[in-house]
GROMACS .gro file of C-alpha atoms in nm:
model
  498
    1MET     CA    1   6.417   0.692   1.578
    2LYS     CA    2   6.048   0.765   1.620
    3LYS     CA    3   5.840   0.527   1.822
    4LEU     CA    4   5.580   0.374   1.592
    5PHE     CA    5   5.239   0.284   1.727
    6CYS     CA    6   5.028   0.097   1.480
    7ALA     CA    7   4.671   0.186   1.406
    8ILE     CA    8   4.455  -0.122   1.367
    9LEU     CA    9   4.142  -0.117   1.161
   10ALA     CA   10   3.834  -0.145   1.381
   11ILE     CA   11   3.563   0.061   1.217
   12PHE     CA   12   3.231  -0.075   1.348
   13ALA     CA   13   3.422  -0.393   1.412
   14SER     CA   14   3.257  -0.689   1.252
   15ALA     CA   15   3.316  -0.860   0.925
   16SER     CA   16   3.133  -1.099   0.700
   17ILE     CA   17   3.229  -1.450   0.607
   18PHE     CA   18   3.359  -1.578   0.276
   19ALA     CA   19   3.378  -1.243   0.096
   20ALA     CA   20   3.727  -1.218  -0.062
   21THR     CA   21   3.929  -1.481  -0.246
   22MET     CA   22   4.278  -1.575  -0.133
   23ASN     CA   23   4.532  -1.719  -0.376
   24GLN     CA   24   4.554  -2.096  -0.327
   25LYS     CA   25   4.932  -2.090  -0.366
   26VAL     CA   26   4.964  -1.972  -0.006
   27ARG     CA   27   4.884  -2.328   0.105
   28SER     CA   28   5.105  -2.501  -0.155
   29VAL     CA   29   5.440  -2.426   0.010
   30PRO     CA   30   5.632  -2.749   0.085
   31LYS     CA   31   5.612  -2.844   0.451
   32ASP     CA   32   5.988  -2.841   0.509
   33ILE     CA   33   6.023  -2.486   0.373
   34LEU     CA   34   5.728  -2.367   0.579
   35GLU     CA   35   5.869  -2.512   0.900
   36LYS     CA   36   6.216  -2.373   0.842
   37VAL     CA   37   6.105  -2.020   0.754
   38PHE     CA   38   5.951  -1.982   1.101
   39SER     CA   39   6.257  -2.122   1.282
   40GLN     CA   40   6.533  -1.982   1.059
   41PRO     CA   41   6.378  -1.692   0.869
   42LYS     CA   42   6.690  -1.528   0.729
   43GLU     CA   43   6.817  -1.846   0.568
   44ASN     CA   44   6.482  -1.970   0.439
   45LEU     CA   45   6.276  -1.666   0.340
   46PRO     CA   46   6.424  -1.666  -0.014
   47GLN     CA   47   6.308  -2.028  -0.062
   48LEU     CA   48   5.961  -1.947   0.068
   49VAL     CA   49   5.923  -1.656  -0.173
   50LYS     CA   50   6.059  -1.865  -0.462
   51SER     CA   51   5.800  -2.132  -0.389
   52LEU     CA   52   5.518  -1.876  -0.373
   53VAL     CA   53   5.596  -1.689  -0.695
   54ASN     CA   54   5.708  -1.988  -0.900
   55GLY     CA   55   5.490  -1.999  -1.210
   56VAL     CA   56   5.324  -1.667  -1.127
   57SER     CA   57   5.335  -1.424  -1.417
   58GLY     CA   58   5.360  -1.050  -1.364
   59GLU     CA   59   5.471  -0.830  -1.074
   60SER     CA   60   5.117  -0.751  -0.959
   61ALA     CA   61   5.024  -1.118  -0.930
   62LYS     CA   62   5.346  -1.193  -0.742
   63VAL     CA   63   5.282  -0.916  -0.490
   64LYS     CA   64   4.924  -1.041  -0.442
   65VAL     CA   65   5.048  -1.392  -0.352
   66LEU     CA   66   5.295  -1.249  -0.100
   67HIS     CA   67   5.025  -1.025   0.046
   68ASP     CA   68   4.792  -1.325   0.081
   69TRP     CA   69   5.055  -1.545   0.245
   70ILE     CA   70   5.126  -1.282   0.510
   71CYS     CA   71   4.754  -1.237   0.576
   72ASP     CA   72   4.713  -1.612   0.615
   73ASN     CA   73   5.013  -1.672   0.841
   74ILE     CA   74   5.086  -1.364   1.052
   75ALA     CA   75   4.861  -1.257   1.340
   76TYR     CA   76   4.837  -0.908   1.483
   77ASP     CA   77   5.021  -0.874   1.815
   78THR     CA   78   4.752  -0.712   2.028
   79ASP     CA   79   4.946  -0.770   2.351
   80MET     CA   80   5.234  -0.564   2.220
   81TYR     CA   81   5.010  -0.294   2.076
   82PHE     CA   82   4.810  -0.240   2.394
   83SER     CA   83   5.122  -0.252   2.612
   84GLY     CA   84   5.243   0.062   2.436
   85ARG     CA   85   5.592  -0.087   2.395
   86VAL     CA   86   5.657  -0.182   2.034
   87SER     CA   87   5.982  -0.368   1.965
   88ASP     CA   88   6.139  -0.638   1.746
   89GLN     CA   89   5.949  -0.566   1.428
   90ASP     CA   90   6.220  -0.677   1.186
   91TYR     CA   91   6.097  -0.947   0.950
   92GLU     CA   92   6.297  -1.222   1.124
   93SER     CA   93   6.137  -1.154   1.463
   94VAL     CA   94   5.791  -1.138   1.306
   95LEU     CA   95   5.834  -1.477   1.135
   96LYS     CA   96   5.970  -1.642   1.449
   97LYS     CA   97   5.675  -1.519   1.658
   98LYS     CA   98   5.424  -1.551   1.370
   99LYS     CA   99   5.285  -1.215   1.474
  100GLY     CA  100   5.364  -0.846   1.466
  101VAL     CA  101   5.221  -0.497   1.452
  102CYS     CA  102   5.200  -0.280   1.142
  103ALA     CA  103   5.575  -0.213   1.127
  104GLY     CA  104   5.636  -0.589   1.133
  105TYR     CA  105   5.383  -0.660   0.858
  106THR     CA  106   5.538  -0.382   0.650
  107ASN     CA  107   5.896  -0.499   0.701
  108LEU     CA  108   5.805  -0.857   0.613
  109MET     CA  109   5.624  -0.745   0.298
  110SER     CA  110   5.925  -0.538   0.191
  111ALA     CA  111   6.161  -0.831   0.247
  112MET     CA  112   5.944  -1.077   0.056
  113CYS     CA  113   5.907  -0.833  -0.235
  114TYR     CA  114   6.287  -0.797  -0.243
  115TYR     CA  115   6.334  -1.171  -0.286
  116ALA     CA  116   6.061  -1.173  -0.551
  117GLY     CA  117   6.248  -0.908  -0.747
  118VAL     CA  118   5.990  -0.635  -0.686
  119GLU     CA  119   6.097  -0.295  -0.557
  120ALA     CA  120   5.915  -0.207  -0.235
  121PHE     CA  121   5.956  -0.007   0.083
  122GLY     CA  122   5.765   0.089   0.396
  123VAL     CA  123   5.592   0.421   0.459
  124MET     CA  124   5.527   0.571   0.800
  125GLY     CA  125   5.230   0.794   0.858
  126TYR     CA  126   4.894   0.851   1.023
  127SER     CA  127   4.567   0.665   0.979
  128LYS     CA  128   4.201   0.669   1.074
  129GLY     CA  129   4.216   0.328   1.235
  130PHE     CA  130   4.173   0.202   1.589
  131GLY     CA  131   4.186   0.485   1.844
  132TYR     CA  132   4.158   0.768   1.594
  133ALA     CA  133   3.957   1.051   1.750
  134GLY     CA  134   3.955   1.322   1.486
  135LYS     CA  135   4.307   1.454   1.530
  136LEU     CA  136   4.666   1.349   1.462
  137GLY     CA  137   4.899   1.245   1.740
  138LYS     CA  138   5.244   1.385   1.799
  139GLN     CA  139   5.400   1.084   1.628
  140THR     CA  140   5.312   0.855   1.341
  141ASP     CA  141   5.079   0.570   1.427
  142HIS     CA  142   5.083   0.336   1.126
  143ALA     CA  143   5.294   0.187   0.848
  144TRP     CA  144   5.216   0.037   0.508
  145ASN     CA  145   5.393  -0.052   0.185
  146VAL     CA  146   5.462   0.101  -0.152
  147VAL     CA  147   5.554  -0.136  -0.435
  148LYS     CA  148   5.671  -0.056  -0.788
  149ILE     CA  149   5.473  -0.221  -1.066
  150GLY     CA  150   5.619  -0.127  -1.401
  151SER     CA  151   5.673   0.246  -1.379
  152SER     CA  152   5.399   0.306  -1.121
  153TRP     CA  153   5.400   0.299  -0.742
  154LYS     CA  154   5.116   0.104  -0.578
  155LEU     CA  155   4.994   0.119  -0.218
  156VAL     CA  156   4.933  -0.185   0.003
  157ASP     CA  157   4.825  -0.215   0.367
  158VAL     CA  158   4.878  -0.579   0.463
  159THR     CA  159   4.800  -0.515   0.830
  160TRP     CA  160   4.446  -0.398   0.764
  161ASP     CA  161   4.387  -0.672   0.508
  162ALA     CA  162   4.487  -0.945   0.754
  163GLY     CA  163   4.205  -0.886   1.002
  164TYR     CA  164   4.052  -0.647   1.251
  165VAL     CA  165   4.059  -0.577   1.623
  166ASP     CA  166   3.742  -0.592   1.832
  167TRP     CA  167   3.797  -0.450   2.176
  168LYS     CA  168   4.139  -0.608   2.251
  169THR     CA  169   4.106  -0.923   2.042
  170TRP     CA  170   4.249  -0.965   1.694
  171ILE     CA  171   4.013  -1.143   1.457
  172LYS     CA  172   4.166  -1.300   1.147
  173HIS     CA  173   3.964  -1.182   0.849
  174TYR     CA  174   4.119  -1.172   0.505
  175SER     CA  175   4.052  -0.883   0.269
  176ASP     CA  176   4.203  -0.727  -0.041
  177GLU     CA  177   4.040  -0.393   0.033
  178TRP     CA  178   4.372  -0.214   0.079
  179PHE     CA  179   4.561  -0.387  -0.200
  180PHE     CA  180   4.656  -0.141  -0.476
  181LEU     CA  181   4.383   0.103  -0.378
  182PRO     CA  182   4.446   0.418  -0.588
  183PRO     CA  183   4.626   0.702  -0.404
  184GLU     CA  184   4.333   0.942  -0.441
  185GLN     CA  185   4.118   0.690  -0.252
  186PHE     CA  186   4.385   0.565  -0.010
  187ILE     CA  187   4.434   0.921   0.117
  188TYR     CA  188   4.096   0.925   0.297
  189SER     CA  189   4.231   0.677   0.553
  190HIS     CA  190   4.613   0.697   0.530
  191LEU     CA  191   4.829   1.009   0.548
  192PRO     CA  192   5.204   0.956   0.485
  193GLU     CA  193   5.445   1.146   0.705
  194LYS     CA  194   5.623   1.262   0.390
  195GLU     CA  195   5.404   1.440   0.136
  196GLU     CA  196   5.582   1.281  -0.161
  197TYR     CA  197   5.442   0.939  -0.066
  198GLN     CA  198   5.083   1.055  -0.116
  199TYR     CA  199   5.145   1.008  -0.490
  200LEU     CA  200   4.890   1.275  -0.565
  201LYS     CA  201   4.912   1.551  -0.824
  202ASN     CA  202   4.774   1.788  -0.562
  203PRO     CA  203   4.877   1.660  -0.216
  204ILE     CA  204   4.648   1.736   0.075
  205SER     CA  205   4.743   1.894   0.406
  206ALA     CA  206   4.723   1.732   0.747
  207GLU     CA  207   4.438   1.973   0.828
  208GLN     CA  208   4.239   1.852   0.527
  209PHE     CA  209   4.302   1.488   0.619
  210VAL     CA  210   4.169   1.548   0.970
  211LYS     CA  211   3.865   1.737   0.840
  212GLU     CA  212   3.744   1.463   0.605
  213PRO     CA  213   3.542   1.155   0.712
  214TYR     CA  214   3.678   0.803   0.724
  215VAL     CA  215   3.614   0.653   0.381
  216ALA     CA  216   3.683   0.280   0.345
  217GLY     CA  217   3.846   0.131   0.040
  218LYS     CA  218   3.525  -0.068  -0.013
  219PHE     CA  219   3.336   0.259  -0.058
  220PHE     CA  220   3.502   0.310  -0.394
  221ARG     CA  221   3.502  -0.056  -0.491
  222TYR     CA  222   3.125  -0.070  -0.453
  223GLY     CA  223   3.105   0.213  -0.706
  224PHE     CA  224   3.050   0.508  -0.472
  225SER     CA  225   3.204   0.849  -0.530
  226LEU     CA  226   3.218   1.158  -0.315
  227GLY     CA  227   3.016   1.460  -0.418
  228LYS     CA  228   3.067   1.825  -0.335
  229ASN     CA  229   2.862   1.799  -0.016
  230ILE     CA  230   3.038   1.548   0.207
  231PRO     CA  231   3.038   1.531   0.588
  232ASP     CA  232   3.330   1.641   0.800
  233TYR     CA  233   3.491   1.384   1.025
  234THR     CA  234   3.315   1.571   1.305
  235THR     CA  235   2.992   1.711   1.164
  236ILE     CA  236   2.802   1.964   1.374
  237ILE     CA  237   2.434   1.999   1.279
  238SER     CA  238   2.147   2.232   1.368
  239GLY     CA  239   1.883   1.999   1.226
  240GLU     CA  240   1.857   1.735   0.956
  241ALA     CA  241   2.177   1.699   0.749
  242GLU     CA  242   2.180   1.560   0.395
  243PHE     CA  243   2.481   1.439   0.198
  244ASP     CA  244   2.501   1.333  -0.166
  245PHE     CA  245   2.714   1.051  -0.308
  246GLY     CA  246   2.751   0.914  -0.656
  247LEU     CA  247   2.684   0.543  -0.712
  248SER     CA  248   2.766   0.394  -1.049
  249GLY     CA  249   2.625   0.065  -1.173
  250SER     CA  250   2.352  -0.148  -1.020
  251GLY     CA  251   2.327  -0.443  -0.786
  252VAL     CA  252   2.439  -0.257  -0.473
  253SER     CA  253   2.215  -0.227  -0.167
  254VAL     CA  254   2.268   0.069   0.066
  255ASN     CA  255   2.156   0.159   0.416
  256SER     CA  256   2.265   0.378   0.705
  257LEU     CA  257   2.236   0.434   1.079
  258ILE     CA  258   2.372   0.631   1.369
  259HIS     CA  259   2.473   0.491   1.706
  260ASP     CA  260   2.575   0.629   2.042
  261LYS     CA  261   2.955   0.662   2.056
  262ASN     CA  262   2.970   0.570   2.423
  263SER     CA  263   2.717   0.288   2.455
  264GLY     CA  264   2.729   0.162   2.097
  265ARG     CA  265   2.347   0.158   2.097
  266ASN     CA  266   2.192   0.199   1.754
  267VAL     CA  267   1.937   0.478   1.721
  268GLU     CA  268   1.628   0.376   1.527
  269GLY     CA  269   1.473   0.613   1.276
  270ALA     CA  270   1.766   0.857   1.269
  271SER     CA  271   1.876   0.818   0.906
  272TRP     CA  272   1.724   0.767   0.564
  273ILE     CA  273   1.856   0.687   0.216
  274THR     CA  274   1.695   0.806  -0.108
  275ARG     CA  275   1.819   0.641  -0.429
  276SER     CA  276   1.836   0.752  -0.790
  277PRO     CA  277   1.996   0.550  -1.072
  278SER     CA  278   2.334   0.720  -1.030
  279SER     CA  279   2.336   0.869  -0.680
  280ILE     CA  280   2.211   0.849  -0.325
  281ALA     CA  281   2.105   1.116  -0.078
  282ALA     CA  282   2.176   1.023   0.284
  283LYS     CA  283   1.988   1.207   0.558
  284PHE     CA  284   2.098   1.199   0.921
  285ASP     CA  285   1.972   1.357   1.242
  286VAL     CA  286   2.041   1.314   1.614
  287PRO     CA  287   1.792   1.272   1.901
  288ASP     CA  288   1.980   1.477   2.162
  289LYS     CA  289   2.310   1.640   2.259
  290LYS     CA  290   2.521   1.323   2.273
  291ASP     CA  291   2.799   1.238   2.030
  292TYR     CA  292   2.698   0.984   1.764
  293ARG     CA  293   2.866   0.794   1.485
  294ALA     CA  294   2.696   0.810   1.146
  295LEU     CA  295   2.763   0.520   0.911
  296LEU     CA  296   2.687   0.434   0.552
  297PHE     CA  297   2.668   0.062   0.464
  298ALA     CA  298   2.665  -0.137   0.140
  299LYS     CA  299   2.649  -0.491   0.004
  300LYS     CA  300   2.611  -0.663  -0.329
  301THR     CA  301   2.237  -0.724  -0.352
  302ALA     CA  302   2.268  -1.076  -0.489
  303GLU     CA  303   2.542  -1.183  -0.250
  304VAL     CA  304   2.459  -1.406   0.047
  305ARG     CA  305   2.666  -1.284   0.341
  306TYR     CA  306   2.650  -1.352   0.714
  307SER     CA  307   2.815  -1.181   1.008
  308ASP     CA  308   3.115  -1.354   1.163
  309ARG     CA  309   3.039  -1.259   1.524
  310PHE     CA  310   2.745  -1.308   1.759
  311SER     CA  311   2.681  -1.203   2.116
  312ILE     CA  312   2.738  -1.477   2.372
  313GLY     CA  313   2.370  -1.467   2.463
  314GLN     CA  314   2.256  -1.511   2.104
  315PHE     CA  315   2.509  -1.782   2.024
  316GLU     CA  316   2.456  -1.992   2.337
  317GLY     CA  317   2.087  -1.918   2.384
  318GLN     CA  318   1.964  -1.938   2.025
  319ILE     CA  319   2.218  -2.060   1.771
  320VAL     CA  320   2.363  -2.358   1.960
  321PRO     CA  321   2.019  -2.497   2.062
  322GLY     CA  322   1.908  -2.448   1.702
  323VAL     CA  323   2.206  -2.642   1.567
  324GLU     CA  324   2.151  -2.921   1.822
  325LYS     CA  325   1.789  -2.945   1.714
  326LEU     CA  326   1.890  -2.968   1.346
  327PHE     CA  327   2.125  -3.252   1.433
  328ALA     CA  328   1.865  -3.432   1.645
  329GLU     CA  329   1.616  -3.406   1.356
  330LYS     CA  330   1.883  -3.540   1.117
  331LYS     CA  331   1.872  -3.230   0.902
  332ILE     CA  332   2.249  -3.203   0.930
  333THR     CA  333   2.513  -3.474   0.960
  334LYS     CA  334   2.743  -3.535   1.254
  335VAL     CA  335   3.035  -3.400   1.049
  336GLU     CA  336   2.843  -3.080   0.967
  337TYR     CA  337   2.748  -3.043   1.333
  338GLU     CA  338   3.112  -3.082   1.441
  339HIS     CA  339   3.233  -2.847   1.170
  340PHE     CA  340   2.999  -2.575   1.289
  341MET     CA  341   3.058  -2.617   1.661
  342GLY     CA  342   3.435  -2.610   1.609
  343ALA     CA  343   3.428  -2.303   1.388
  344PHE     CA  344   3.359  -2.043   1.657
  345PHE     CA  345   3.554  -1.926   1.960
  346LYS     CA  346   3.435  -1.734   2.263
  347VAL     CA  347   3.589  -1.413   2.400
  348ASP     CA  348   3.435  -1.341   2.740
  349GLU     CA  349   3.600  -0.999   2.766
  350ASN     CA  350   3.431  -0.885   2.445
  351GLY     CA  351   3.102  -1.064   2.501
  352PHE     CA  352   3.107  -1.234   2.161
  353TYR     CA  353   3.166  -1.555   1.973
  354TYR     CA  354   3.374  -1.517   1.655
  355GLN     CA  355   3.425  -1.741   1.358
  356SER     CA  356   3.777  -1.878   1.328
  357GLU     CA  357   3.847  -1.801   0.964
  358ASP     CA  358   3.995  -2.055   0.725
  359LEU     CA  359   3.908  -1.974   0.366
  360PHE     CA  360   4.040  -2.310   0.246
  361ALA     CA  361   3.828  -2.526   0.482
  362THR     CA  362   3.566  -2.589   0.214
  363GLY     CA  363   3.373  -2.860   0.398
  364ARG     CA  364   3.352  -2.659   0.718
  365ASN     CA  365   3.258  -2.337   0.541
  366ASN     CA  366   2.985  -2.509   0.341
  367ALA     CA  367   2.847  -2.656   0.664
  368ILE     CA  368   2.834  -2.310   0.823
  369LEU     CA  369   2.645  -2.166   0.527
  370LYS     CA  370   2.403  -2.459   0.521
  371ILE     CA  371   2.330  -2.434   0.893
  372PHE     CA  372   2.287  -2.056   0.886
  373LYS     CA  373   2.033  -2.100   0.606
  374LEU     CA  374   1.846  -2.374   0.793
  375LEU     CA  375   1.837  -2.155   1.104
  376GLY     CA  376   1.688  -1.871   0.905
  377MET     CA  377   1.978  -1.639   0.983
  378ASN     CA  378   1.984  -1.302   0.806
  379PRO     CA  379   2.199  -1.342   0.490
  380ASP     CA  380   2.208  -0.968   0.423
  381TYR     CA  381   2.519  -0.852   0.605
  382PHE     CA  382   2.611  -0.493   0.512
  383GLU     CA  383   2.966  -0.357   0.530
  384PRO     CA  384   3.042  -0.011   0.670
  385VAL     CA  385   3.193   0.204   0.395
  386LEU     CA  386   3.186   0.558   0.539
  387ASP     CA  387   3.202   0.679   0.898
  388PHE     CA  388   3.192   1.015   1.074
  389VAL     CA  389   3.098   1.175   1.406
  390ILE     CA  390   2.773   1.370   1.417
  391LYS     CA  391   2.636   1.587   1.696
  392ALA     CA  392   2.402   1.879   1.761
  393ASP     CA  393   2.528   2.235   1.790
  394ASP     CA  394   2.450   2.460   2.085
  395SER     CA  395   2.121   2.579   1.934
  396TYR     CA  396   1.976   2.233   1.860
  397ASP     CA  397   1.840   1.979   2.108
  398GLY     CA  398   1.779   1.699   1.858
  399PHE     CA  399   1.457   1.546   1.726
  400GLY     CA  400   1.366   1.384   2.058
  401SER     CA  401   1.285   1.032   2.172
  402THR     CA  402   1.059   0.946   1.878
  403GLY     CA  403   1.239   0.845   1.559
  404LYS     CA  404   1.240   1.080   1.262
  405TYR     CA  405   1.236   0.843   0.962
  406PRO     CA  406   1.064   0.512   0.875
  407TYR     CA  407   1.237   0.175   0.912
  408ALA     CA  408   1.357   0.030   0.582
  409TYR     CA  409   1.349  -0.332   0.467
  410MET     CA  410   1.602  -0.495   0.235
  411ASN     CA  411   1.376  -0.447  -0.067
  412TYR     CA  412   1.398  -0.071  -0.023
  413ASP     CA  413   1.774  -0.084   0.045
  414SER     CA  414   1.823  -0.252  -0.293
  415ALA     CA  415   1.587  -0.021  -0.486
  416THR     CA  416   1.759   0.215  -0.727
  417ASN     CA  417   1.489   0.469  -0.812
  418THR     CA  418   1.236   0.506  -0.532
  419ARG     CA  419   1.171   0.824  -0.331
  420LEU     CA  420   0.948   0.879  -0.032
  421VAL     CA  421   0.773   1.215  -0.045
  422SER     CA  422   0.530   1.170   0.245
  423PRO     CA  423   0.487   1.088   0.521
  424ALA     CA  424   0.854   1.136   0.608
  425ALA     CA  425   0.824   1.025   0.970
  426SER     CA  426   0.900   0.725   1.188
  427SER     CA  427   0.556   0.693   1.344
  428LEU     CA  428   0.191   0.763   1.265
  429LYS     CA  429  -0.106   0.814   1.495
  430LYS     CA  430  -0.395   0.574   1.520
  431GLY     CA  431  -0.706   0.721   1.360
  432GLU     CA  432  -0.532   0.995   1.164
  433THR     CA  433  -0.572   1.029   0.787
  434VAL     CA  434  -0.235   1.036   0.613
  435ARG     CA  435  -0.142   1.133   0.259
  436PHE     CA  436   0.099   0.885   0.108
  437GLU     CA  437   0.309   0.997  -0.189
  438ILE     CA  438   0.584   0.778  -0.327
  439VAL     CA  439   0.775   0.817  -0.653
  440SER     CA  440   0.917   0.494  -0.794
  441LYS     CA  441   1.036   0.343  -1.118
  442ASP     CA  442   1.144   0.024  -0.939
  443PHE     CA  443   0.788  -0.092  -0.873
  444SER     CA  444   0.477  -0.107  -1.090
  445GLY     CA  445   0.255  -0.072  -0.787
  446ILE     CA  446   0.269   0.051  -0.426
  447GLY     CA  447   0.038  -0.067  -0.149
  448VAL     CA  448   0.002   0.026   0.218
  449SER     CA  449  -0.128  -0.188   0.500
  450VAL     CA  450  -0.288   0.064   0.736
  451ALA     CA  451  -0.558  -0.153   0.896
  452GLY     CA  452  -0.460  -0.511   0.836
  453ALA     CA  453  -0.549  -0.507   0.465
  454LEU     CA  454  -0.346  -0.390   0.168
  455GLU     CA  455  -0.464  -0.061   0.019
  456ARG     CA  456  -0.323   0.006  -0.327
  457LEU     CA  457  -0.213   0.360  -0.405
  458SER     CA  458  -0.322   0.514  -0.734
  459LYS     CA  459  -0.077   0.657  -0.984
  460ASP     CA  460  -0.102   1.029  -1.056
  461PRO     CA  461  -0.102   1.064  -1.438
  462LYS     CA  462   0.069   1.404  -1.420
  463THR     CA  463   0.351   1.338  -1.173
  464GLY     CA  464   0.378   0.961  -1.197
  465ALA     CA  465   0.376   0.939  -0.817
  466PHE     CA  466   0.179   0.678  -0.626
  467VAL     CA  467  -0.063   0.866  -0.403
  468GLY     CA  468  -0.351   0.806  -0.164
  469GLU     CA  469  -0.508   0.929   0.160
  470LEU     CA  470  -0.551   0.649   0.409
  471THR     CA  471  -0.666   0.628   0.771
  472VAL     CA  472  -0.443   0.451   1.021
  473GLY     CA  473  -0.624   0.166   1.195
  474ASP     CA  474  -0.573  -0.010   1.527
  475VAL     CA  475  -0.242  -0.173   1.429
  476GLU     CA  476   0.113  -0.173   1.563
  477GLN     CA  477   0.277  -0.096   1.229
  478VAL     CA  478   0.188   0.057   0.896
  479VAL     CA  479   0.382  -0.118   0.620
  480VAL     CA  480   0.451   0.013   0.270
  481TYR     CA  481   0.480  -0.258   0.003
  482GLY     CA  482   0.601  -0.261  -0.355
  483THR     CA  483   0.526  -0.497  -0.645
  484LYS     CA  484   0.701  -0.548  -0.977
  485ASN     CA  485   0.444  -0.778  -1.133
  486GLY     CA  486   0.119  -0.650  -0.983
  487LYS     CA  487   0.070  -0.969  -0.782
  488ASN     CA  488   0.352  -1.027  -0.535
  489TYR     CA  489   0.412  -0.749  -0.283
  490SER     CA  490   0.725  -0.714  -0.068
  491GLY     CA  491   0.779  -0.483   0.229
  492LEU     CA  492   0.973  -0.163   0.160
  493TRP     CA  493   0.952   0.019   0.493
  494PHE     CA  494   0.726   0.054   0.793
  495TYR     CA  495   0.604   0.311   1.046
  496THR     CA  496   0.527   0.242   1.411
  497VAL     CA  497   0.182   0.346   1.529
  498GLU     CA  498   0.128   0.557   1.838
   0.00000   0.00000   0.00000
């Protein structure tokens, strides 16, 4: 039997709070059944499943409840994973320990589907999860489920939907990202050992799987599609690289960045997004010869979302004093204060505080949202949806220490038809005269603050572009603003001034 190491999802490891909805039936199981299933799994699993699917109509809905219960009750066994010795992953052992690795999640899901009358089995294969470095190992590293709904086979990865691993700590974070994701989308992150379990009309090879970038399930659910020009998992460049992606619908904000693979340091001014109503063009470049990760991010524009992790310095030095001040000023109640302070746990090894997730703790979760808002925390958390390695070839030394592109604000990230023509740079020089040219159907007017006052650009009657030649004053930043009503201007992006 092959030794199965389980790939955990840890792509730019951080999540956002209160994003997906878990079925409330997972908390409606009678207490006696719940207690017995963890002490005597074999005898009591049928009763647990019966309780969960009772009154649930349809195979898909039944599988979703089982998926949610596992996500809510089974933790990832990081100790076992990092020891390199995986054992006892039958469903009984997993329930008794209340934790497992991917094989355990998969076996439990298969067993619960069996008692629910749904045909299901586990699939072994390879994945672009934790530890993936652009090539396949000698043995499979992950497992997931296939379930039969009607006459169709559906794919489910309960392990990745239960949470994520940051450094060596498992963080519970529920998702339905990998629940019934279509095979043609699932294949960008999961490669079955047996070709038949790809469920594709034209199966791909292992070489093709390795060549392609990591594409998250959320990429497709946000409405993105891959064009003809997509990055390789390891993309070698000799200068600026541009990739095109489709984006259907509206209400999605998009941004991007690159960061140093070794230090994790983000590189400012190394990427830029240009939007059109149905597509985006993503430009990336590197400053030097190091290896970098390039990432594309997205969020629903109208959705208020916060990160679920904070550095120890930020949490203890800024957030906690801020919460204590809110309580002292009676802007929050004692209960809200206690809810918030009890909602986070510290991991010294990682250097972070994390939120302890409980999607059903309504009072606590509302208190967290209220306090974040009162503290002025950034509610615009973006999720990573595409990830690849990018580095310079032998002939290219990178763009240097000065950034290459401007620094975008949220208002530009959410724009759907705005294009910067010039100046396409990260910085401007004091005293120089610069030609600004911006094409936009999102905004009725464009203004630039080059010397402390807003200078409105004129609209070229032939091209429709907003244009103007302006001289950079003695300022630290030059900010480009947009207005939709001719009165209220909001920042779109800015340049630093040398």
